[in-house]
Amino acid sequence: MDAELHFTIEATTKGNTIFSLVCQTIGLREYWYFGLKYFDKISHEWNWLQSNHTIISQPIQILSNSILYKTSDSSNLTDYFNPHLLRSPPISPSKSTLNLSSSVINVGLQYIKGIIELYFVVKFYPEDITHELIQDITRHLFYLQVKHDILNMDIYCPPDTAAHLASLSLQAKFGDYDQIESSSESLNLENEALLPLTCFQKIELSRKDWFDRIIALWRTHALLTREEAEMSYLKHAQDLDMFGLSFFEISKMHGTNKSSSEQQQKQLDQSPIAAELWLGIDSLGIRFYKKNKLRPEVFFSWCDIKSVTAHDKKVILNLTSDKHATFAFYAGKSSVSKEILDLATGNHELYMKRRQEQSIEIQQMKYFEEQQQKEKMRLFTQERKLRLQAEKQRDEIECKFIDYQQQMKELHETLVKYQEATELLARKAHINSEEARLQTARALEIEAQLERCKYEISRNEEEKRSYTQQIRECEQVISTLVNDSIKNRKEAEELKLEVAKWRIAEAAAREKLLAITQFNQSLPISNATTHTQHNLVQSSSSSRTTTASPPPYRPITKVQESNSTDERTHFIDKQTQLALQLQDLKNVIQSKKIEDQQTPLDKAYEENLAVGDNKYSTIQKARSGTALKRMAMLQDL
């Protein structure tokens, strides 16, 4: 809804018609919280568009390129249409640009046509923003408005709370951080408006440190939808002291009495006592501030207030307890007093409306919203279940892939060992065969020597004995060599068998390594097939959702109970982690804050924190006592 809307209207169109046109265009039914604002270039003030007045009767700046006018004072008209004053920064999340019709409009002596800019903003806040807002679009517009006010420091927000709200805004805009990190998208937080500017000025932390801590908080919001993150943002924001308040500077005057004479009353009107006070108006009542805007001195709820009247700059507050219990004060301008009266009237009407029986329209809106929320939750639960299943399958495949890689590594190492052992055995077998060959050659030489000895014995009988002894010795050596040769041959045969076994094992390892390599190559294809099947299942389930009837009632099983228990445990763990991170951030901010840069609001917040006060306790203290006693306190401020 952060966009521009263009309409063509007549100059005689009333404000309520334009407002209804905007609400119908954006599909908003809770229109009573919003209003249209414009910037008056003459008084340099923001004013509310009057619903019962026409556009032409209100001092709205018209942006026009072609202006036809007839006037004696051309200088004033030129100032009115000064092009340097036409643009102004938007103050709200939603802006509606309304185009005047092409026909020339008669404005006194001027004939003009052009464009006017109106801003669609929140005008009234509910008492409990988490339960009273019905439509998603209403909550989204409130979220954008409150976020804008916090970032622009219109609502005071301590740095630790601002960081927490920034993490929720990131969850609402981008979703889970882990998905953003795992995807190919690049996230640059420098381009995002996350914290008020004062956070960087008052705390001695770098932007990187801020972003790191915000991301750590962002991780704790995983699985939150956009609607849940925005609602959580509003829940925390409504606990801020300045949330939903409209502040006005007023000048106090003496209390009025209806029995006073008109002359005394005129004297009081003409000579107000200047005293710096702030008036705060919200859905609960009217508050008066003296020292700071975080601690009201006096508070009157709408049930204590009988009426609020405004005349020129003077505003009179009448209480229900006593007809003489009144308090009069002055605003800076008559337009401010009218705005105070308008906000007081609107907030009082909504206050009374909340305490009456709900209308048929509200009941219908709540019923349809509940049905839509149930359908959204059902679809979200189904999508989350499918996503978790897909992530589980992906993790299983990744684990299998890692296991296969480890097995491949081990098999490769085993194969290398087998190759080294095979080479060693081959070299050893070669050495043994060489030794057997040498032993055989030596045996042949000894046999030749034996033959020569026998020949010598036959030639010389005398040397027979000596040769006989030599023969015996040679025979013993021959038998020993023959035994060694037989043993070496057996060892060579055994080594050959072992080499054959190692080569068979090597071939088997190579085949297994080849099979695993082929499986890893086919793994991406099977993964893509699984992803395609998952998309087909999701598309078929979504198509069945639109056509099939709701599923029948099924009792809760033990598995569902265990799942809900796991979810509750996971939620408690996340909340504990979030609380620890926020406490650590508070400690860091306390140690890194720059004392010279602390504003009066920062000091007031620290004082409230030191005594254990918050928004609701300060309201309770400001409301203590009877209405007359509070009126007397207000007179003494």
XYZ file of C-alpha atoms in Angstrom:
637
model
C 0.000 0.000 0.000
C 3.049 2.291 -0.048
C 2.081 3.751 -3.394
C 0.376 6.610 -5.187
C -3.253 6.575 -6.276
C -4.514 8.910 -8.996
C -8.125 10.048 -9.244
C -9.975 12.609 -11.315
C -12.385 14.725 -9.301
C -14.357 17.945 -9.516
C -13.422 20.988 -7.484
C -16.829 20.884 -5.772
C -16.239 17.346 -4.486
C -16.497 17.050 -0.729
C -13.835 15.552 1.471
C -15.898 12.567 2.575
C -16.484 11.605 -1.063
C -12.754 11.581 -1.762
C -12.087 9.629 1.424
C -14.700 7.004 0.490
C -13.201 6.735 -2.996
C -9.739 6.007 -1.548
C -11.078 3.416 0.931
C -13.035 1.612 -1.794
C -10.019 1.581 -4.096
C -7.696 -0.049 -1.562
C -10.427 -2.339 -0.175
C -10.449 -0.816 3.327
C -13.562 -1.297 5.488
C -12.190 -0.085 8.834
C -12.185 3.467 7.565
C -12.876 5.107 10.946
C -9.201 4.955 11.942
C -7.914 6.979 8.978
C -8.096 10.413 7.446
C -6.681 12.545 4.650
C -4.071 15.226 5.294
C -2.645 17.978 3.143
C 0.145 20.497 3.527
C -0.873 24.136 3.577
C 1.877 26.021 1.756
C 0.712 29.361 3.071
C 0.741 28.542 6.794
C 3.315 25.743 6.350
C 1.220 23.365 8.427
C -0.312 19.943 8.000
C -4.103 20.035 8.157
C -6.823 17.411 8.041
C -9.129 17.437 5.052
C -12.579 18.530 6.214
C -15.094 15.861 5.266
C -18.132 18.158 4.987
C -16.399 20.856 2.958
C -15.556 20.936 -0.721
C -12.033 20.836 -2.039
C -12.206 24.357 -3.393
C -13.283 25.806 -0.035
C -10.191 24.508 1.774
C -6.683 26.019 1.552
C -5.159 23.146 -0.395
C -2.174 23.886 -2.604
C -2.868 23.119 -6.279
C 0.027 21.930 -8.424
C -0.586 23.314 -11.903
C 1.451 24.019 -14.979
C -1.131 26.271 -16.653
C -2.831 28.902 -14.484
C -5.285 31.516 -15.733
C -6.067 34.207 -13.197
C -7.479 37.677 -12.922
C -6.480 39.583 -9.834
C -5.200 42.945 -8.853
C -2.589 41.572 -6.458
C -0.438 39.418 -8.702
C 2.453 39.203 -6.272
C 0.427 37.281 -3.690
C -0.854 34.897 -6.332
C 2.663 34.297 -7.596
C 3.785 33.434 -4.080
C 0.857 31.069 -3.739
C 1.913 29.145 -6.822
C 5.647 29.268 -6.221
C 6.958 26.026 -7.783
C 9.659 25.701 -5.112
C 6.985 25.181 -2.468
C 4.970 22.565 -4.299
C 6.778 19.405 -3.223
C 6.863 18.105 0.329
C 8.011 14.815 1.834
C 5.222 12.351 2.603
C 4.491 11.740 6.260
C 2.484 8.583 5.837
C 2.805 5.146 4.292
C 0.088 5.715 1.741
C -0.299 8.724 -0.498
C -3.257 9.507 -2.743
C -2.780 12.030 -5.507
C -6.072 13.460 -6.661
C -6.295 15.046 -10.116
C -8.723 17.829 -10.790
C -10.876 17.467 -13.861
C -9.719 18.878 -17.139
C -12.416 21.540 -17.106
C -11.377 24.995 -15.910
C -12.502 25.666 -12.319
C -13.807 29.059 -11.268
C -12.165 30.119 -7.989
C -13.296 33.654 -7.394
C -11.305 35.637 -9.911
C -8.984 32.718 -10.665
C -9.457 29.946 -13.232
C -7.145 27.028 -12.471
C -6.699 23.340 -13.084
C -4.050 21.029 -11.751
C -3.156 18.415 -9.151
C -3.567 18.344 -5.393
C -1.716 15.994 -3.065
C -3.445 14.316 -0.156
C -1.906 11.846 2.257
C -3.817 8.880 3.651
C -2.713 8.532 7.291
C -3.841 7.079 10.598
C -5.943 9.584 12.525
C -7.283 7.530 15.451
C -5.630 4.636 17.261
C -7.434 1.751 18.999
C -7.008 0.991 22.685
C -5.629 -2.504 21.981
C -4.141 -2.656 18.534
C -3.671 -6.422 18.602
C -7.343 -7.298 19.109
C -9.350 -4.447 17.624
C -7.896 -4.329 14.119
C -9.731 -6.809 11.919
C -8.500 -6.615 8.323
C -5.009 -7.462 7.150
C -4.867 -4.271 5.126
C -5.713 -2.224 8.228
C -2.931 -3.861 10.223
C -0.519 -3.360 7.333
C -1.344 0.352 7.064
C -0.944 0.754 10.834
C 2.379 -1.083 10.634
C 3.660 1.253 7.913
C 2.456 4.341 9.799
C 3.960 3.298 13.137
C 7.235 2.234 11.520
C 7.461 5.598 9.759
C 6.794 7.501 13.000
C 9.432 5.515 14.896
C 12.092 5.983 12.212
C 11.296 9.715 12.015
C 11.502 9.906 15.840
C 7.909 11.140 16.152
C 7.516 8.260 18.620
C 10.333 7.891 21.119
C 11.824 4.402 20.981
C 14.817 3.230 23.066
C 17.716 1.805 21.027
C 17.303 -1.824 22.132
C 13.580 -1.795 21.302
C 14.362 -0.104 17.975
C 16.771 -2.930 17.085
C 14.142 -5.532 18.000
C 11.519 -3.774 15.875
C 14.021 -3.513 13.001
C 14.510 -7.301 13.077
C 10.733 -7.799 12.904
C 10.473 -5.404 9.951
C 13.146 -7.418 8.116
C 11.228 -10.632 8.813
C 8.049 -9.006 7.494
C 9.758 -7.797 4.314
C 12.169 -10.608 3.418
C 11.039 -13.671 5.384
C 13.459 -16.079 7.088
C 17.088 -15.002 7.137
C 18.393 -18.530 6.506
C 16.481 -18.730 3.222
C 17.824 -15.341 2.111
C 21.347 -16.402 3.052
C 21.103 -19.759 1.246
C 19.632 -18.220 -1.905
C 21.582 -16.368 -4.564
C 19.969 -13.051 -3.604
C 22.286 -10.428 -2.136
C 20.980 -8.498 0.874
C 22.383 -5.045 1.589
C 21.085 -3.647 4.872
C 22.677 -0.288 4.108
C 19.790 0.397 1.727
C 17.156 -0.407 4.376
C 15.762 2.126 6.847
C 16.096 0.120 10.058
C 16.930 2.406 12.973
C 16.263 6.028 13.910
C 19.192 8.289 13.140
C 19.726 9.023 16.829
C 20.706 5.388 17.483
C 23.908 5.910 15.492
C 24.563 9.261 17.194
C 23.902 8.316 20.813
C 25.509 4.857 20.887
C 29.177 4.208 20.150
C 28.519 1.250 17.881
C 29.438 0.961 14.222
C 26.811 0.307 11.590
C 28.240 -3.174 11.091
C 27.833 -3.968 14.798
C 24.238 -2.741 14.702
C 23.479 -4.811 11.601
C 25.103 -7.937 13.066
C 22.991 -7.698 16.198
C 19.832 -7.005 14.202
C 20.532 -10.069 12.033
C 21.042 -12.177 15.183
C 17.621 -11.020 16.403
C 16.197 -11.612 12.921
C 17.198 -15.283 13.105
C 14.981 -15.783 16.171
C 11.879 -14.807 14.143
C 12.156 -17.737 11.733
C 8.904 -19.223 10.370
C 6.924 -16.017 11.085
C 4.703 -14.926 8.201
C 4.495 -11.314 7.060
C 1.211 -10.791 8.912
C 2.569 -12.345 12.119
C 5.757 -10.272 11.988
C 3.823 -7.034 11.418
C 1.414 -7.841 14.254
C 4.333 -8.639 16.576
C 5.859 -5.280 15.554
C 2.633 -3.493 16.529
C 2.374 -5.427 19.818
C 5.795 -4.177 20.922
C 5.287 -0.685 19.493
C 2.039 -0.033 21.356
C 3.919 -0.368 24.669
C 5.945 2.742 23.782
C 4.974 5.793 25.847
C 4.230 8.082 22.890
C 2.375 5.492 20.798
C -0.973 6.748 19.456
C -0.636 10.180 21.050
C -1.169 13.503 19.297
C 0.750 16.257 21.120
C -0.068 19.964 21.199
C 1.707 22.827 22.936
C -0.722 24.801 25.050
C -0.652 27.865 27.312
C -2.398 27.440 30.626
C -4.890 29.972 31.984
C -6.792 30.231 35.235
C -9.640 27.825 35.804
C -12.971 29.159 34.637
C -16.167 29.203 36.553
C -19.552 29.391 34.944
C -20.695 31.729 37.676
C -18.015 34.265 36.735
C -19.065 37.442 35.024
C -18.595 37.897 31.306
C -16.157 40.760 31.885
C -13.899 38.582 34.060
C -14.132 35.854 31.484
C -13.057 38.218 28.695
C -10.102 39.366 30.785
C -9.046 35.756 31.232
C -9.383 35.163 27.484
C -7.262 38.174 26.618
C -4.456 37.540 29.120
C -3.575 33.858 29.364
C -0.762 32.826 31.675
C 2.090 31.516 29.568
C 3.191 28.126 30.848
C 4.732 25.436 28.724
C 2.478 22.413 28.799
C 1.814 19.621 26.373
C -1.588 18.198 25.710
C -1.727 14.562 24.606
C -4.855 13.044 23.069
C -5.283 9.339 22.397
C -7.894 6.590 22.536
C -7.894 6.478 26.356
C -8.349 10.157 27.119
C -6.509 13.440 27.519
C -3.139 13.779 29.249
C -1.244 16.850 30.401
C 2.563 16.918 30.486
C 4.872 19.348 32.224
C 8.474 18.110 32.268
C 8.609 15.536 29.505
C 6.341 13.639 27.128
C 7.013 10.270 28.793
C 5.412 10.991 32.176
C 1.952 12.605 32.259
C 1.184 14.789 35.244
C -2.610 14.549 35.002
C -4.790 12.151 33.037
C -8.526 12.281 32.341
C -10.183 9.324 30.672
C -13.068 9.879 28.287
C -15.531 8.724 30.942
C -14.312 11.616 33.162
C -14.789 14.215 30.405
C -18.217 15.648 29.780
C -17.396 17.893 26.837
C -14.636 19.755 25.048
C -15.407 23.097 23.442
C -13.229 25.369 21.347
C -13.598 29.044 20.502
C -10.865 30.680 18.483
C -7.612 29.752 20.324
C -9.367 28.880 23.558
C -10.262 25.296 24.514
C -12.397 24.430 27.547
C -12.435 21.009 29.163
C -15.561 20.122 31.188
C -15.685 17.171 33.586
C -18.672 14.989 34.404
C -18.162 15.024 38.192
C -19.026 18.679 38.678
C -20.467 21.232 36.326
C -18.068 23.826 37.725
C -15.027 21.556 37.216
C -13.582 23.046 34.053
C -10.140 23.775 32.741
C -9.420 26.289 29.993
C -6.229 26.685 28.015
C -5.010 28.329 24.839
C -3.557 26.816 21.703
C -1.060 28.572 19.494
C -3.538 29.030 16.622
C -7.241 28.687 16.063
C -6.574 25.859 13.611
C -4.781 23.949 16.389
C -7.734 24.344 18.753
C -10.049 23.045 16.017
C -7.788 20.034 15.504
C -7.785 19.347 19.272
C -11.587 19.467 19.244
C -11.758 17.207 16.175
C -9.413 14.588 17.680
C -11.164 14.715 21.047
C -14.566 14.235 19.435
C -13.431 11.375 17.208
C -11.567 9.533 19.985
C -14.506 9.924 22.363
C -16.911 8.503 19.778
C -14.666 5.485 19.199
C -14.256 5.096 22.983
C -18.025 4.890 23.440
C -18.451 2.710 20.352
C -16.050 0.082 21.735
C -18.161 -0.237 24.867
C -21.378 -0.853 22.973
C -22.568 -4.006 21.317
C -20.761 -4.743 18.070
C -22.612 -3.896 14.902
C -23.571 -6.461 12.277
C -20.899 -5.056 9.958
C -18.150 -5.590 12.561
C -19.375 -9.111 13.301
C -19.404 -9.967 9.598
C -15.939 -8.526 9.115
C -14.593 -10.532 12.059
C -16.257 -13.705 10.811
C -14.876 -13.363 7.276
C -11.471 -12.410 8.634
C -11.424 -15.476 10.887
C -12.301 -17.695 7.933
C -9.563 -16.113 5.827
C -7.050 -16.459 8.647
C -7.952 -20.144 9.072
C -7.562 -20.737 5.332
C -4.262 -18.857 5.276
C -3.026 -20.777 8.287
C -4.035 -24.063 6.694
C -2.222 -23.210 3.468
C 0.766 -21.897 5.376
C 0.908 -25.058 7.504
C 0.695 -27.217 4.406
C 3.375 -25.224 2.600
C 5.609 -25.273 5.667
C 5.134 -29.036 5.983
C 6.060 -29.554 2.333
C 9.011 -27.227 2.689
C 10.238 -29.048 5.784
C 9.875 -32.374 3.977
C 11.826 -31.025 1.016
C 14.516 -29.642 3.327
C 14.661 -32.970 5.155
C 15.049 -34.845 1.877
C 17.709 -32.389 0.801
C 19.583 -32.872 4.081
C 19.332 -36.653 3.728
C 20.654 -36.505 0.172
C 23.470 -34.208 1.295
C 24.334 -36.628 4.108
C 24.311 -39.540 1.674
C 26.453 -37.586 -0.737
C 28.939 -36.828 2.039
C 28.956 -40.504 3.043
C 29.556 -41.572 -0.546
C 32.367 -39.075 -0.849
C 33.907 -40.449 2.334
C 33.545 -44.004 1.027
C 35.133 -42.976 -2.273
C 38.010 -41.428 -0.380
C 38.485 -44.566 1.738
C 38.268 -46.846 -1.310
C 40.744 -44.686 -3.169
C 43.165 -44.899 -0.234
C 42.620 -48.676 -0.044
C 43.234 -48.970 -3.783
C 46.494 -47.054 -3.432
C 47.544 -49.361 -0.605
C 46.647 -52.396 -2.743
C 48.705 -51.042 -5.610
C 51.706 -50.409 -3.354
C 51.412 -53.879 -1.800
C 51.109 -55.471 -5.250
C 54.249 -53.684 -6.419
C 56.150 -54.787 -3.304
C 55.025 -58.399 -3.735
C 55.919 -58.331 -7.398
C 59.410 -57.035 -6.610
C 59.796 -59.662 -3.874
C 58.678 -62.447 -6.247
C 61.129 -61.207 -8.852
C 63.954 -61.279 -6.297
C 62.981 -64.792 -5.179
C 62.898 -66.037 -8.750
C 66.336 -64.552 -9.371
C 67.647 -66.245 -6.255
C 66.133 -69.586 -7.378
C 67.764 -69.181 -10.770
C 71.118 -68.480 -9.147
C 70.727 -71.475 -6.841
C 69.907 -73.698 -9.824
C 72.973 -72.483 -11.706
C 75.123 -73.121 -8.652
C 73.679 -76.658 -8.351
C 74.521 -77.297 -11.998
C 78.074 -76.180 -11.396
C 78.369 -78.471 -8.387
C 77.039 -81.419 -10.418
C 79.634 -80.685 -13.068
C 82.277 -80.683 -10.400
C 80.937 -84.019 -9.123
C 81.203 -85.539 -12.545
C 84.758 -84.340 -12.856
C 85.537 -85.795 -9.450
C 84.115 -89.184 -10.426
C 86.158 -89.081 -13.593
C 89.268 -88.318 -11.579
C 88.436 -91.157 -9.156
C 88.205 -93.593 -12.050
C 91.561 -92.346 -13.300
C 93.253 -92.356 -9.964
C 92.174 -94.943 -7.445
C 94.590 -93.622 -4.934
C 92.746 -90.416 -4.674
C 89.465 -92.256 -4.378
C 89.237 -91.868 -0.652
C 89.827 -88.181 -0.709
C 87.451 -87.751 -3.584
C 84.960 -89.990 -1.810
C 85.096 -87.594 1.120
C 84.682 -84.648 -1.201
C 81.846 -86.438 -2.919
C 80.086 -86.910 0.347
C 80.521 -83.288 1.198
C 79.350 -82.253 -2.254
C 76.342 -84.530 -1.970
C 75.432 -82.938 1.312
C 75.767 -79.468 -0.202
C 73.758 -80.601 -3.232
C 70.983 -81.998 -1.067
C 70.934 -78.752 0.915
C 70.833 -76.660 -2.262
C 68.129 -78.888 -3.743
C 66.024 -78.467 -0.613
C 66.552 -74.690 -0.714
C 65.660 -74.649 -4.394
C 62.441 -76.621 -3.768
C 61.580 -74.287 -0.886
C 62.263 -71.183 -2.993
C 60.084 -72.557 -5.762
C 57.240 -73.122 -3.329
C 57.626 -69.577 -1.955
C 57.662 -68.211 -5.507
C 54.448 -70.102 -6.321
C 52.809 -68.830 -3.118
C 53.864 -65.259 -3.922
C 52.435 -65.643 -7.418
C 49.112 -66.798 -5.931
C 49.081 -63.858 -3.492
C 49.889 -61.409 -6.310
C 46.945 -62.847 -8.264
C 44.689 -62.359 -5.223
C 45.808 -58.717 -4.788
C 45.196 -58.068 -8.500
C 41.663 -59.505 -8.176
C 41.033 -57.252 -5.136
C 42.417 -54.287 -7.065
C 40.041 -55.001 -9.978
C 37.080 -55.274 -7.560
C 37.997 -51.936 -5.892
C 38.238 -50.286 -9.318
C 34.763 -51.603 -10.238
C 33.261 -50.347 -6.948
C 34.902 -46.922 -7.382
C 33.498 -46.723 -10.930
C 29.991 -47.638 -9.661
C 30.102 -44.956 -6.939
C 31.321 -42.353 -9.446
C 28.424 -43.179 -11.772
C 25.981 -42.937 -8.836
C 27.290 -39.456 -7.885
C 26.897 -38.312 -11.492
C 23.295 -39.523 -11.509
C 22.559 -37.933 -8.101
C 21.836 -34.342 -9.421
C 19.502 -35.883 -12.025
C 17.572 -37.794 -9.345
C 17.539 -34.661 -7.169
C 16.057 -32.621 -10.017
C 13.492 -35.397 -10.594
C 12.557 -35.310 -6.906
C 12.205 -31.500 -7.023
C 9.998 -31.779 -10.116
C 7.847 -34.414 -8.441
C 7.575 -32.156 -5.374
C 6.393 -29.234 -7.539
C 3.857 -31.492 -9.246
C 2.582 -32.692 -5.861
C 2.362 -29.105 -4.591
C 0.520 -27.894 -7.719
C -1.844 -30.859 -7.605
C -2.501 -30.295 -3.891
C -3.199 -26.578 -4.496
C -5.584 -27.459 -7.324
C -7.344 -29.955 -5.074
C -7.615 -27.266 -2.404
C -9.711 -25.038 -4.662
C -12.081 -27.779 -5.780
C -12.280 -30.378 -3.036
C -14.498 -30.042 0.017
C -12.960 -29.406 3.472
C -11.397 -32.519 5.067
C -13.485 -34.370 7.669
C -12.874 -33.954 11.358
C -10.097 -36.152 12.691
C -9.248 -36.579 16.345
C -5.815 -35.552 17.549
C -3.441 -38.488 17.597
C -0.400 -39.042 19.764
C 1.845 -38.055 16.865
C 0.078 -34.694 16.512
C 0.326 -34.143 20.241
C 4.038 -34.821 20.148
C 4.420 -32.456 17.190
C 2.581 -29.667 19.038
C 4.743 -30.304 22.095
C 7.868 -30.015 19.947
C 6.587 -26.754 18.458
C 5.897 -25.318 21.905
C 9.342 -26.344 23.084
C 10.904 -24.784 19.976
C 8.895 -21.580 20.559
C 10.037 -21.378 24.206
C 13.655 -21.896 23.134
C 13.357 -19.108 20.568
C 11.795 -16.749 23.131
C 14.555 -17.547 25.619
C 17.216 -16.924 22.974
C 15.531 -13.637 22.010
C 15.378 -12.490 25.647
C 19.068 -13.285 26.156
C 20.073 -11.409 23.006
C 17.976 -8.372 23.979
C 19.484 -8.342 27.477
C 22.989 -8.544 26.016
C 22.134 -5.700 23.621
C 20.858 -3.582 26.541
C 24.108 -4.151 28.414
C 26.183 -3.197 25.366
C 24.087 -0.062 24.746
C 24.414 0.929 28.409
C 28.193 0.631 28.225
C 28.547 2.288 24.806
C 26.160 5.228 25.128
C 27.538 8.738 24.681
C 26.404 10.886 27.604
C 26.770 14.188 25.759
C 24.395 13.026 23.015
C 21.591 11.885 25.343
C 18.346 13.815 24.771
C 15.864 14.848 27.511
C 13.624 11.978 26.412
C 16.508 9.528 26.864
C 17.120 10.833 30.380
C 13.407 10.689 31.188
C 13.252 7.108 29.916
C 16.239 6.157 32.093
C 14.547 7.731 35.124
C 11.329 5.786 34.491
C 13.345 2.617 34.009
C 15.254 3.185 37.243
C 12.073 3.455 39.328
C 10.368 0.596 37.451
C 7.759 2.729 35.656
C 6.374 2.094 32.184
C 3.649 3.518 29.998
C 0.796 1.935 31.922
C 2.097 2.622 35.431
C 2.618 6.314 34.655
C -0.958 6.528 33.315
C -2.230 4.838 36.477
C -0.356 7.333 38.658
C -1.605 10.299 36.615
C -5.170 8.986 37.006
C -4.976 8.420 40.771
C -7.361 10.401 42.894
C -10.750 11.871 42.125
C -11.447 13.973 39.069
C -11.717 17.136 41.198
C -8.382 16.393 42.858
C -6.751 15.901 39.446
C -8.338 19.146 38.248
C -6.837 20.944 41.228
C -3.444 19.410 40.427
C -3.808 20.571 36.843
C -4.581 24.115 37.995
C -1.389 24.105 40.082
C 0.918 23.028 37.234
